[in-house]
């Protein structure tokens, strides 16, 4: 594809690169074509041109391997292929495909590299190229980091174009008409006399036709659906309740299971008494699994009730079990021995602070946060002789395949993962713990489909949350300008925790600890960002927008403090400091949209925040009112630069959803631990934004950049600081700890 070919032409040398433990690969390995998984089981008359398109006499199948967890990934992938293939999506089948190295992600690894999105140095360009190398050599099939569109933009368009041109070649052979006299239209090759040869009718001939490798992608000016408002492919099913999620699967002979594991994370089980549970209606078995028990019954509700009736003897958690003590450990981590990174160190920060007339200091805190997707963890597994089938929503199908194989004692090729639509994730489906549990159950019930569903309480209390974090910031202002900004952040490492569960080491600094802070495009004369790694406490994982989700609050709240200390307008000062044209345009646009600087009236305030995360400069302005009953959020204006808006409707939905997600968690949510046990076990104790609290949201996308970017996560990081800064503007109260509801009421 375009990006891959560019790297190949430059003969990018991987040479002895140690990848997750150290296997040496050479350039030839990277250049070698990845095996097409669709070619393995083709029936007579079927044809596949690449890993993304398959055609037979019954229809066209488009493979959309990036997981759909509600963000519209299946839809945008299908549209990218269909635009070049020239086919109506209402006539095709959309399938996520099998786990395969062919579906590697060549962009997601960039987020783990200390490479600023604004940098165009040789080192930065090389680092981005290396991400594709790593992704391909590892066969890294993963959905995350807002990487679906950036990674698939050229690959899927090229796949569609290759299929189109090969079908034209097949039509030329079948009809005797020269290929240059043929065109395509809505799933058919059109002859000069108007005769249409359907792609399905050409499949058999195309199967014998050499694949056309050199293709020209269509000019975006000629696009039929991309870049224009169009309907997502799943909108009808989701609107009518007919969309099938993992939790909806039904099979003949299926049994229903649930599990209970130690509520004190990692504590294990020392014994249990299932006498009462085994006597309950519909209960078929109570089984021991790693760390707890499983109940098998004739329906899910009965399994839930019986699981609660099992008397379990739990062991103690091996982790620091109480949130106050956890924060003490975080506070103790601002020491040299725990320094993890210092990717930004410009000017002479110590000298600038030592000589400043006044030094502003502030400490900020953010809590653990649960993923809490609407669909709790669920999976169907069936273990037969030498074969294991798994049906679930997942963002990591190859890791699921390998993990399940290890549990079952099988080879990875004997495990067949059928990826389904997920009812939310926010990062939770980057884990495979629930699948491993279900495999343990299936091993005790061979040849039986087992549907395992967690209770909401099990789901909430056994999550791998977003880590808590703390920042200590120092700054100085002079002559009406921000002169020095020294930000230190301490947090547990998501990479270390997640990779440990995969049996892999975490090498080098964890960029997530300082994501959304160290690479911000502000030319402050003395500017330093330092990350400190807190020793592992409860296991943590990626949460929507990962480290930037909380770091936006840590950075932009203190930036606002510095602006006010300098006596300057927060918008004007950011624009003065901004060293990146695309980011400056985003700030200017949000200023226009929000009529920044106009008088809102008494007891009202505006707050601004900007975060560049996942390569996307995003600015938000939040307007609030200080009412007798509490803070009311009135309006939010959000602008993001993504290079090209492929689906304006979904673009607005994703940014609006990110705002609501970010604001709701900033207002109300935290996950706390006592004795190693999560104290919030359902939505009543982890309440997001309610419908009556939802503000009017105006969204605008800019297309000034050359790089195509994703938009599923960038809307989250600026939301919390923009709200906090607005509360300060309206009330004069600066809040330095989330959630805000600890300090103020909301209406």
PDB file of C-alpha atoms in Angstrom, residues 79-352:
ATOM      1  CA  UNK A  79     -16.951   2.338   2.922  1.00  0.00           C
ATOM      2  CA  UNK A  80     -13.217   2.630   2.247  1.00  0.00           C
ATOM      3  CA  UNK A  81     -13.263  -0.638   0.294  1.00  0.00           C
ATOM      4  CA  UNK A  82     -16.597  -0.015  -1.399  1.00  0.00           C
ATOM      5  CA  UNK A  83     -15.653   3.461  -2.634  1.00  0.00           C
ATOM      6  CA  UNK A  84     -12.861   1.979  -4.751  1.00  0.00           C
ATOM      7  CA  UNK A  85     -14.599  -1.302  -5.545  1.00  0.00           C
ATOM      8  CA  UNK A  86     -17.596   0.704  -6.767  1.00  0.00           C
ATOM      9  CA  UNK A  87     -20.290  -1.284  -5.018  1.00  0.00           C
ATOM     10  CA  UNK A  88     -23.408  -0.537  -2.993  1.00  0.00           C
ATOM     11  CA  UNK A  89     -22.880  -1.590   0.622  1.00  0.00           C
ATOM     12  CA  UNK A  90     -26.491  -2.691   0.910  1.00  0.00           C
ATOM     13  CA  UNK A  91     -25.629  -5.553  -1.455  1.00  0.00           C
ATOM     14  CA  UNK A  92     -22.563  -6.898   0.341  1.00  0.00           C
ATOM     15  CA  UNK A  93     -21.732  -9.006   3.372  1.00  0.00           C
ATOM     16  CA  UNK A  94     -19.489  -7.410   6.003  1.00  0.00           C
ATOM     17  CA  UNK A  95     -17.338  -9.767   8.046  1.00  0.00           C
ATOM     18  CA  UNK A  96     -14.553  -9.035  10.559  1.00  0.00           C
ATOM     19  CA  UNK A  97     -12.592 -11.990   9.216  1.00  0.00           C
ATOM     20  CA  UNK A  98     -10.474 -14.538  11.056  1.00  0.00           C
ATOM     21  CA  UNK A  99      -7.544 -13.731  13.326  1.00  0.00           C
ATOM     22  CA  UNK A 100      -4.617 -13.254  10.969  1.00  0.00           C
ATOM     23  CA  UNK A 101      -1.249 -11.545  10.699  1.00  0.00           C
ATOM     24  CA  UNK A 102      -2.534 -10.125   7.412  1.00  0.00           C
ATOM     25  CA  UNK A 103      -4.650  -7.742   9.454  1.00  0.00           C
ATOM     26  CA  UNK A 104      -1.745  -6.269  11.379  1.00  0.00           C
ATOM     27  CA  UNK A 105      -1.974  -2.703  12.659  1.00  0.00           C
ATOM     28  CA  UNK A 106       0.938  -0.610  11.455  1.00  0.00           C
ATOM     29  CA  UNK A 107      -0.036   2.615  13.227  1.00  0.00           C
ATOM     30  CA  UNK A 108      -1.050   1.735  16.775  1.00  0.00           C
ATOM     31  CA  UNK A 109       2.545   1.266  17.942  1.00  0.00           C
ATOM     32  CA  UNK A 110       3.274   4.948  17.237  1.00  0.00           C
ATOM     33  CA  UNK A 111       1.408   5.882  20.413  1.00  0.00           C
ATOM     34  CA  UNK A 112       3.958   3.909  22.407  1.00  0.00           C
ATOM     35  CA  UNK A 113       6.900   5.797  20.885  1.00  0.00           C
ATOM     36  CA  UNK A 114       8.309   9.130  22.087  1.00  0.00           C
ATOM     37  CA  UNK A 115       7.604  10.661  18.686  1.00  0.00           C
ATOM     38  CA  UNK A 116       5.740  13.975  18.666  1.00  0.00           C
ATOM     39  CA  UNK A 117       2.978  14.200  16.079  1.00  0.00           C
ATOM     40  CA  UNK A 118       4.181  17.698  15.174  1.00  0.00           C
ATOM     41  CA  UNK A 119       7.759  16.596  14.507  1.00  0.00           C
ATOM     42  CA  UNK A 120       9.012  16.050  10.955  1.00  0.00           C
ATOM     43  CA  UNK A 121      12.619  15.260  11.826  1.00  0.00           C
ATOM     44  CA  UNK A 122      14.316  12.247  10.275  1.00  0.00           C
ATOM     45  CA  UNK A 123      14.120  10.461  13.614  1.00  0.00           C
ATOM     46  CA  UNK A 124      10.381  11.134  13.890  1.00  0.00           C
ATOM     47  CA  UNK A 125       9.671   9.934  10.351  1.00  0.00           C
ATOM     48  CA  UNK A 126      11.825   6.859  10.921  1.00  0.00           C
ATOM     49  CA  UNK A 127       9.979   6.106  14.157  1.00  0.00           C
ATOM     50  CA  UNK A 128       6.615   6.245  12.439  1.00  0.00           C
ATOM     51  CA  UNK A 129       7.904   3.949   9.713  1.00  0.00           C
ATOM     52  CA  UNK A 130       9.222   1.569  12.344  1.00  0.00           C
ATOM     53  CA  UNK A 131       5.714   1.239  13.768  1.00  0.00           C
ATOM     54  CA  UNK A 132       4.550  -0.341  10.527  1.00  0.00           C
ATOM     55  CA  UNK A 133       7.531  -2.671  10.597  1.00  0.00           C
ATOM     56  CA  UNK A 134       6.807  -3.735  14.162  1.00  0.00           C
ATOM     57  CA  UNK A 135       3.113  -4.213  13.403  1.00  0.00           C
ATOM     58  CA  UNK A 136       3.779  -6.398  10.380  1.00  0.00           C
ATOM     59  CA  UNK A 137       6.550  -8.507  11.858  1.00  0.00           C
ATOM     60  CA  UNK A 138       4.508  -9.160  15.008  1.00  0.00           C
ATOM     61  CA  UNK A 139       1.241  -9.652  13.140  1.00  0.00           C
ATOM     62  CA  UNK A 140      -0.183  -7.139  15.605  1.00  0.00           C
ATOM     63  CA  UNK A 141      -3.920  -7.371  14.969  1.00  0.00           C
ATOM     64  CA  UNK A 142      -5.302  -4.885  17.449  1.00  0.00           C
ATOM     65  CA  UNK A 143      -7.947  -2.171  17.526  1.00  0.00           C
ATOM     66  CA  UNK A 144      -7.061   0.867  19.625  1.00  0.00           C
ATOM     67  CA  UNK A 145      -5.327   4.208  19.775  1.00  0.00           C
ATOM     68  CA  UNK A 146      -7.765   5.767  17.270  1.00  0.00           C
ATOM     69  CA  UNK A 147      -5.695   3.987  14.636  1.00  0.00           C
ATOM     70  CA  UNK A 148      -8.347   2.298  12.471  1.00  0.00           C
ATOM     71  CA  UNK A 149      -8.696   5.048   9.881  1.00  0.00           C
ATOM     72  CA  UNK A 150      -5.029   6.133   9.819  1.00  0.00           C
ATOM     73  CA  UNK A 151      -3.896   2.525   9.430  1.00  0.00           C
ATOM     74  CA  UNK A 152      -6.560   1.372   6.993  1.00  0.00           C
ATOM     75  CA  UNK A 153      -7.117   4.462   4.848  1.00  0.00           C
ATOM     76  CA  UNK A 154      -4.776   3.455   2.025  1.00  0.00           C
ATOM     77  CA  UNK A 155      -4.744  -0.296   2.612  1.00  0.00           C
ATOM     78  CA  UNK A 156      -8.500  -0.734   2.239  1.00  0.00           C
ATOM     79  CA  UNK A 157      -8.857   1.694  -0.633  1.00  0.00           C
ATOM     80  CA  UNK A 158      -6.051  -0.155  -2.413  1.00  0.00           C
ATOM     81  CA  UNK A 159      -7.718  -3.489  -1.685  1.00  0.00           C
ATOM     82  CA  UNK A 160     -10.929  -2.251  -3.283  1.00  0.00           C
ATOM     83  CA  UNK A 161      -9.089  -0.841  -6.275  1.00  0.00           C
ATOM     84  CA  UNK A 162      -7.135  -4.065  -6.832  1.00  0.00           C
ATOM     85  CA  UNK A 163     -10.369  -6.062  -6.793  1.00  0.00           C
ATOM     86  CA  UNK A 164     -12.022  -3.579  -9.175  1.00  0.00           C
ATOM     87  CA  UNK A 165      -9.216  -3.634 -11.729  1.00  0.00           C
ATOM     88  CA  UNK A 166      -8.885  -7.418 -11.581  1.00  0.00           C
ATOM     89  CA  UNK A 167     -12.625  -7.769 -12.187  1.00  0.00           C
ATOM     90  CA  UNK A 168     -12.287  -5.431 -15.175  1.00  0.00           C
ATOM     91  CA  UNK A 169      -9.479  -7.647 -16.500  1.00  0.00           C
ATOM     92  CA  UNK A 170     -11.705 -10.699 -16.004  1.00  0.00           C
ATOM     93  CA  UNK A 171     -14.558  -8.976 -17.842  1.00  0.00           C
ATOM     94  CA  UNK A 172     -12.213  -8.118 -20.694  1.00  0.00           C
ATOM     95  CA  UNK A 173     -11.159 -11.736 -20.982  1.00  0.00           C
ATOM     96  CA  UNK A 174     -14.742 -12.993 -20.769  1.00  0.00           C
ATOM     97  CA  UNK A 175     -16.229 -10.456 -23.187  1.00  0.00           C
ATOM     98  CA  UNK A 176     -13.337  -9.928 -25.585  1.00  0.00           C
ATOM     99  CA  UNK A 177     -13.606  -6.161 -25.074  1.00  0.00           C
ATOM    100  CA  UNK A 178     -10.435  -4.253 -24.253  1.00  0.00           C
ATOM    101  CA  UNK A 179     -10.118  -3.376 -20.565  1.00  0.00           C
ATOM    102  CA  UNK A 180      -9.605   0.315 -21.334  1.00  0.00           C
ATOM    103  CA  UNK A 181     -13.127   0.405 -22.797  1.00  0.00           C
ATOM    104  CA  UNK A 182     -14.727  -0.936 -19.626  1.00  0.00           C
ATOM    105  CA  UNK A 183     -15.908   0.820 -16.480  1.00  0.00           C
ATOM    106  CA  UNK A 184     -17.603  -0.206 -13.254  1.00  0.00           C
ATOM    107  CA  UNK A 185     -20.867   0.820 -11.672  1.00  0.00           C
ATOM    108  CA  UNK A 186     -22.573  -0.424  -8.493  1.00  0.00           C
ATOM    109  CA  UNK A 187     -21.123  -3.916  -8.416  1.00  0.00           C
ATOM    110  CA  UNK A 188     -20.847  -4.581 -12.135  1.00  0.00           C
ATOM    111  CA  UNK A 189     -18.453  -4.088 -15.014  1.00  0.00           C
ATOM    112  CA  UNK A 190     -20.152  -2.080 -17.775  1.00  0.00           C
ATOM    113  CA  UNK A 191     -19.423  -2.818 -21.439  1.00  0.00           C
ATOM    114  CA  UNK A 192     -19.471  -0.043 -24.088  1.00  0.00           C
ATOM    115  CA  UNK A 193     -22.962  -1.091 -25.216  1.00  0.00           C
ATOM    116  CA  UNK A 194     -24.301  -0.776 -21.668  1.00  0.00           C
ATOM    117  CA  UNK A 195     -24.292  -4.494 -20.867  1.00  0.00           C
ATOM    118  CA  UNK A 196     -23.503  -5.074 -17.208  1.00  0.00           C
ATOM    119  CA  UNK A 197     -21.518  -8.044 -15.979  1.00  0.00           C
ATOM    120  CA  UNK A 198     -22.148  -8.446 -12.246  1.00  0.00           C
ATOM    121  CA  UNK A 199     -19.107  -9.011 -10.090  1.00  0.00           C
ATOM    122  CA  UNK A 200     -20.686 -12.243  -8.878  1.00  0.00           C
ATOM    123  CA  UNK A 201     -20.961 -13.512 -12.458  1.00  0.00           C
ATOM    124  CA  UNK A 202     -17.307 -12.712 -13.029  1.00  0.00           C
ATOM    125  CA  UNK A 203     -16.049 -14.556  -9.947  1.00  0.00           C
ATOM    126  CA  UNK A 204     -15.172 -17.815 -11.695  1.00  0.00           C
ATOM    127  CA  UNK A 205     -13.252 -16.024 -14.456  1.00  0.00           C
ATOM    128  CA  UNK A 206     -11.578 -13.682 -11.967  1.00  0.00           C
ATOM    129  CA  UNK A 207     -10.352 -16.708 -10.036  1.00  0.00           C
ATOM    130  CA  UNK A 208      -8.237 -17.593 -13.094  1.00  0.00           C
ATOM    131  CA  UNK A 209      -7.173 -14.007 -13.844  1.00  0.00           C
ATOM    132  CA  UNK A 210      -3.827 -12.642 -12.590  1.00  0.00           C
ATOM    133  CA  UNK A 211      -4.389 -10.075  -9.853  1.00  0.00           C
ATOM    134  CA  UNK A 212      -3.796  -6.520 -11.053  1.00  0.00           C
ATOM    135  CA  UNK A 213      -1.274  -5.157  -8.560  1.00  0.00           C
ATOM    136  CA  UNK A 214      -0.640  -1.658  -9.923  1.00  0.00           C
ATOM    137  CA  UNK A 215      -3.712   0.488  -9.425  1.00  0.00           C
ATOM    138  CA  UNK A 216      -4.609   4.159  -9.250  1.00  0.00           C
ATOM    139  CA  UNK A 217      -6.794   5.274  -6.388  1.00  0.00           C
ATOM    140  CA  UNK A 218      -9.758   7.465  -7.214  1.00  0.00           C
ATOM    141  CA  UNK A 219      -9.573  11.202  -6.713  1.00  0.00           C
ATOM    142  CA  UNK A 220     -11.498  12.172  -3.558  1.00  0.00           C
ATOM    143  CA  UNK A 221     -13.327  14.723  -5.686  1.00  0.00           C
ATOM    144  CA  UNK A 222     -15.104  11.787  -7.379  1.00  0.00           C
ATOM    145  CA  UNK A 223     -16.119  10.001  -4.164  1.00  0.00           C
ATOM    146  CA  UNK A 224     -19.740   8.951  -3.890  1.00  0.00           C
ATOM    147  CA  UNK A 225     -20.047   8.432  -0.125  1.00  0.00           C
ATOM    148  CA  UNK A 226     -16.731   9.100   1.588  1.00  0.00           C
ATOM    149  CA  UNK A 227     -16.479  12.672   2.779  1.00  0.00           C
ATOM    150  CA  UNK A 228     -20.237  13.125   2.472  1.00  0.00           C
ATOM    151  CA  UNK A 229     -22.990  12.517   5.061  1.00  0.00           C
ATOM    152  CA  UNK A 230     -23.978   8.876   4.846  1.00  0.00           C
ATOM    153  CA  UNK A 231     -25.617   6.198   6.956  1.00  0.00           C
ATOM    154  CA  UNK A 232     -23.538   3.831   9.035  1.00  0.00           C
ATOM    155  CA  UNK A 233     -23.933   0.222   7.977  1.00  0.00           C
ATOM    156  CA  UNK A 234     -25.156  -0.827  11.435  1.00  0.00           C
ATOM    157  CA  UNK A 235     -27.618   1.992  12.057  1.00  0.00           C
ATOM    158  CA  UNK A 236     -30.792   0.098  11.112  1.00  0.00           C
ATOM    159  CA  UNK A 237     -29.905  -2.973  13.166  1.00  0.00           C
ATOM    160  CA  UNK A 238     -28.983  -0.874  16.188  1.00  0.00           C
ATOM    161  CA  UNK A 239     -32.083   1.273  15.834  1.00  0.00           C
ATOM    162  CA  UNK A 240     -34.398  -1.725  15.629  1.00  0.00           C
ATOM    163  CA  UNK A 241     -32.753  -3.879  18.282  1.00  0.00           C
ATOM    164  CA  UNK A 242     -31.742  -6.543  15.778  1.00  0.00           C
ATOM    165  CA  UNK A 243     -27.970  -6.068  16.022  1.00  0.00           C
ATOM    166  CA  UNK A 244     -26.378  -9.251  17.356  1.00  0.00           C
ATOM    167  CA  UNK A 245     -23.734  -8.791  20.023  1.00  0.00           C
ATOM    168  CA  UNK A 246     -21.662 -11.427  21.759  1.00  0.00           C
ATOM    169  CA  UNK A 247     -24.147 -11.556  24.610  1.00  0.00           C
ATOM    170  CA  UNK A 248     -26.979 -12.407  22.175  1.00  0.00           C
ATOM    171  CA  UNK A 249     -25.560 -15.669  20.803  1.00  0.00           C
ATOM    172  CA  UNK A 250     -27.849 -18.710  21.054  1.00  0.00           C
ATOM    173  CA  UNK A 251     -26.984 -22.314  20.109  1.00  0.00           C
ATOM    174  CA  UNK A 252     -28.609 -25.705  20.347  1.00  0.00           C
ATOM    175  CA  UNK A 253     -27.581 -27.511  23.508  1.00  0.00           C
ATOM    176  CA  UNK A 254     -26.035 -24.394  24.986  1.00  0.00           C
ATOM    177  CA  UNK A 255     -25.597 -24.073  28.756  1.00  0.00           C
ATOM    178  CA  UNK A 256     -25.286 -20.809  30.646  1.00  0.00           C
ATOM    179  CA  UNK A 257     -22.499 -19.943  33.041  1.00  0.00           C
ATOM    180  CA  UNK A 258     -21.189 -17.151  35.193  1.00  0.00           C
ATOM    181  CA  UNK A 259     -18.188 -16.809  37.458  1.00  0.00           C
ATOM    182  CA  UNK A 260     -17.237 -15.347  40.807  1.00  0.00           C
ATOM    183  CA  UNK A 261     -13.644 -14.596  41.620  1.00  0.00           C
ATOM    184  CA  UNK A 262     -12.070 -13.020  44.645  1.00  0.00           C
ATOM    185  CA  UNK A 263     -13.366  -9.452  45.093  1.00  0.00           C
ATOM    186  CA  UNK A 264      -9.978  -8.635  46.620  1.00  0.00           C
ATOM    187  CA  UNK A 265      -8.071  -8.399  43.341  1.00  0.00           C
ATOM    188  CA  UNK A 266      -5.547 -11.205  42.895  1.00  0.00           C
ATOM    189  CA  UNK A 267      -6.395 -12.857  46.241  1.00  0.00           C
ATOM    190  CA  UNK A 268      -7.354 -16.296  44.926  1.00  0.00           C
ATOM    191  CA  UNK A 269      -9.670 -18.859  46.533  1.00  0.00           C
ATOM    192  CA  UNK A 270      -8.804 -21.267  49.339  1.00  0.00           C
ATOM    193  CA  UNK A 271     -12.071 -23.233  49.386  1.00  0.00           C
ATOM    194  CA  UNK A 272     -15.828 -23.039  48.812  1.00  0.00           C
ATOM    195  CA  UNK A 273     -19.146 -24.614  49.831  1.00  0.00           C
ATOM    196  CA  UNK A 274     -21.645 -24.980  46.985  1.00  0.00           C
ATOM    197  CA  UNK A 275     -24.285 -27.006  48.856  1.00  0.00           C
ATOM    198  CA  UNK A 276     -26.967 -24.329  48.706  1.00  0.00           C
ATOM    199  CA  UNK A 277     -26.203 -23.353  45.135  1.00  0.00           C
ATOM    200  CA  UNK A 278     -26.263 -26.915  43.815  1.00  0.00           C
ATOM    201  CA  UNK A 279     -29.778 -27.386  45.210  1.00  0.00           C
ATOM    202  CA  UNK A 280     -31.158 -24.330  43.396  1.00  0.00           C
ATOM    203  CA  UNK A 281     -33.469 -24.645  40.406  1.00  0.00           C
ATOM    204  CA  UNK A 282     -31.741 -25.052  37.023  1.00  0.00           C
ATOM    205  CA  UNK A 283     -28.238 -25.410  38.409  1.00  0.00           C
ATOM    206  CA  UNK A 284     -26.243 -28.072  36.594  1.00  0.00           C
ATOM    207  CA  UNK A 285     -22.771 -27.715  38.098  1.00  0.00           C
ATOM    208  CA  UNK A 286     -20.539 -25.641  40.321  1.00  0.00           C
ATOM    209  CA  UNK A 287     -16.951 -25.765  39.097  1.00  0.00           C
ATOM    210  CA  UNK A 288     -13.663 -24.438  40.365  1.00  0.00           C
ATOM    211  CA  UNK A 289     -11.673 -22.190  38.061  1.00  0.00           C
ATOM    212  CA  UNK A 290      -8.545 -20.118  38.569  1.00  0.00           C
ATOM    213  CA  UNK A 291      -9.165 -17.669  41.377  1.00  0.00           C
ATOM    214  CA  UNK A 292     -12.790 -18.587  41.958  1.00  0.00           C
ATOM    215  CA  UNK A 293     -15.816 -20.614  40.931  1.00  0.00           C
ATOM    216  CA  UNK A 294     -18.159 -20.990  37.977  1.00  0.00           C
ATOM    217  CA  UNK A 295     -21.829 -21.912  38.035  1.00  0.00           C
ATOM    218  CA  UNK A 296     -23.463 -23.659  35.087  1.00  0.00           C
ATOM    219  CA  UNK A 297     -27.253 -23.488  34.789  1.00  0.00           C
ATOM    220  CA  UNK A 298     -30.093 -23.596  32.303  1.00  0.00           C
ATOM    221  CA  UNK A 299     -30.250 -19.817  32.010  1.00  0.00           C
ATOM    222  CA  UNK A 300     -28.080 -16.859  32.911  1.00  0.00           C
ATOM    223  CA  UNK A 301     -30.289 -15.459  35.690  1.00  0.00           C
ATOM    224  CA  UNK A 302     -30.292 -18.744  37.574  1.00  0.00           C
ATOM    225  CA  UNK A 303     -26.527 -18.956  37.188  1.00  0.00           C
ATOM    226  CA  UNK A 304     -26.245 -15.462  38.680  1.00  0.00           C
ATOM    227  CA  UNK A 305     -28.409 -16.333  41.680  1.00  0.00           C
ATOM    228  CA  UNK A 306     -26.591 -19.589  42.368  1.00  0.00           C
ATOM    229  CA  UNK A 307     -23.152 -17.977  42.100  1.00  0.00           C
ATOM    230  CA  UNK A 308     -24.121 -15.538  44.837  1.00  0.00           C
ATOM    231  CA  UNK A 309     -25.193 -18.478  47.028  1.00  0.00           C
ATOM    232  CA  UNK A 310     -21.787 -20.176  46.934  1.00  0.00           C
ATOM    233  CA  UNK A 311     -19.844 -19.629  50.147  1.00  0.00           C
ATOM    234  CA  UNK A 312     -16.254 -18.891  49.201  1.00  0.00           C
ATOM    235  CA  UNK A 313     -13.125 -18.590  51.284  1.00  0.00           C
ATOM    236  CA  UNK A 314     -11.075 -15.845  49.699  1.00  0.00           C
ATOM    237  CA  UNK A 315      -7.401 -15.085  50.144  1.00  0.00           C
ATOM    238  CA  UNK A 316      -6.056 -11.565  50.723  1.00  0.00           C
ATOM    239  CA  UNK A 317      -5.149  -9.248  47.872  1.00  0.00           C
ATOM    240  CA  UNK A 318      -1.397  -9.039  47.230  1.00  0.00           C
ATOM    241  CA  UNK A 319      -1.688  -5.369  46.230  1.00  0.00           C
ATOM    242  CA  UNK A 320      -1.866  -2.112  48.171  1.00  0.00           C
ATOM    243  CA  UNK A 321      -5.532  -2.481  48.930  1.00  0.00           C
ATOM    244  CA  UNK A 322      -6.782   0.953  50.030  1.00  0.00           C
ATOM    245  CA  UNK A 323      -7.023   4.022  47.808  1.00  0.00           C
ATOM    246  CA  UNK A 324      -5.619   6.495  50.392  1.00  0.00           C
ATOM    247  CA  UNK A 325      -2.534   4.288  50.724  1.00  0.00           C
ATOM    248  CA  UNK A 326      -2.372   3.950  46.951  1.00  0.00           C
ATOM    249  CA  UNK A 327      -2.221   7.730  46.634  1.00  0.00           C
ATOM    250  CA  UNK A 328       0.492   7.761  49.294  1.00  0.00           C
ATOM    251  CA  UNK A 329       2.515   5.449  47.045  1.00  0.00           C
ATOM    252  CA  UNK A 330       1.901   7.765  44.099  1.00  0.00           C
ATOM    253  CA  UNK A 331       3.013  10.780  46.140  1.00  0.00           C
ATOM    254  CA  UNK A 332       6.164   8.923  47.184  1.00  0.00           C
ATOM    255  CA  UNK A 333       7.092   8.261  43.553  1.00  0.00           C
ATOM    256  CA  UNK A 334       8.342  11.748  42.663  1.00  0.00           C
ATOM    257  CA  UNK A 335      11.931  10.624  43.183  1.00  0.00           C
ATOM    258  CA  UNK A 336      14.884  10.121  40.891  1.00  0.00           C
ATOM    259  CA  UNK A 337      14.862   6.332  41.224  1.00  0.00           C
ATOM    260  CA  UNK A 338      11.350   6.206  39.793  1.00  0.00           C
ATOM    261  CA  UNK A 339      11.830   8.676  36.958  1.00  0.00           C
ATOM    262  CA  UNK A 340      10.483   7.009  33.817  1.00  0.00           C
ATOM    263  CA  UNK A 341      10.826   9.691  31.147  1.00  0.00           C
ATOM    264  CA  UNK A 342      11.687  13.283  30.366  1.00  0.00           C
ATOM    265  CA  UNK A 343      10.782  13.701  26.719  1.00  0.00           C
ATOM    266  CA  UNK A 344      10.455  17.493  26.995  1.00  0.00           C
ATOM    267  CA  UNK A 345      13.177  19.599  28.609  1.00  0.00           C
ATOM    268  CA  UNK A 346      13.482  22.980  26.917  1.00  0.00           C
ATOM    269  CA  UNK A 347      15.194  26.087  28.219  1.00  0.00           C
ATOM    270  CA  UNK A 348      16.609  26.264  31.747  1.00  0.00           C
ATOM    271  CA  UNK A 349      13.672  25.360  33.957  1.00  0.00           C
ATOM    272  CA  UNK A 350      15.477  25.269  37.300  1.00  0.00           C
ATOM    273  CA  UNK A 351      17.205  28.586  36.756  1.00  0.00           C
ATOM    274  CA  UNK A 352      13.980  30.182  35.531  1.00  0.00           C
TER     275      UNK A 352
END
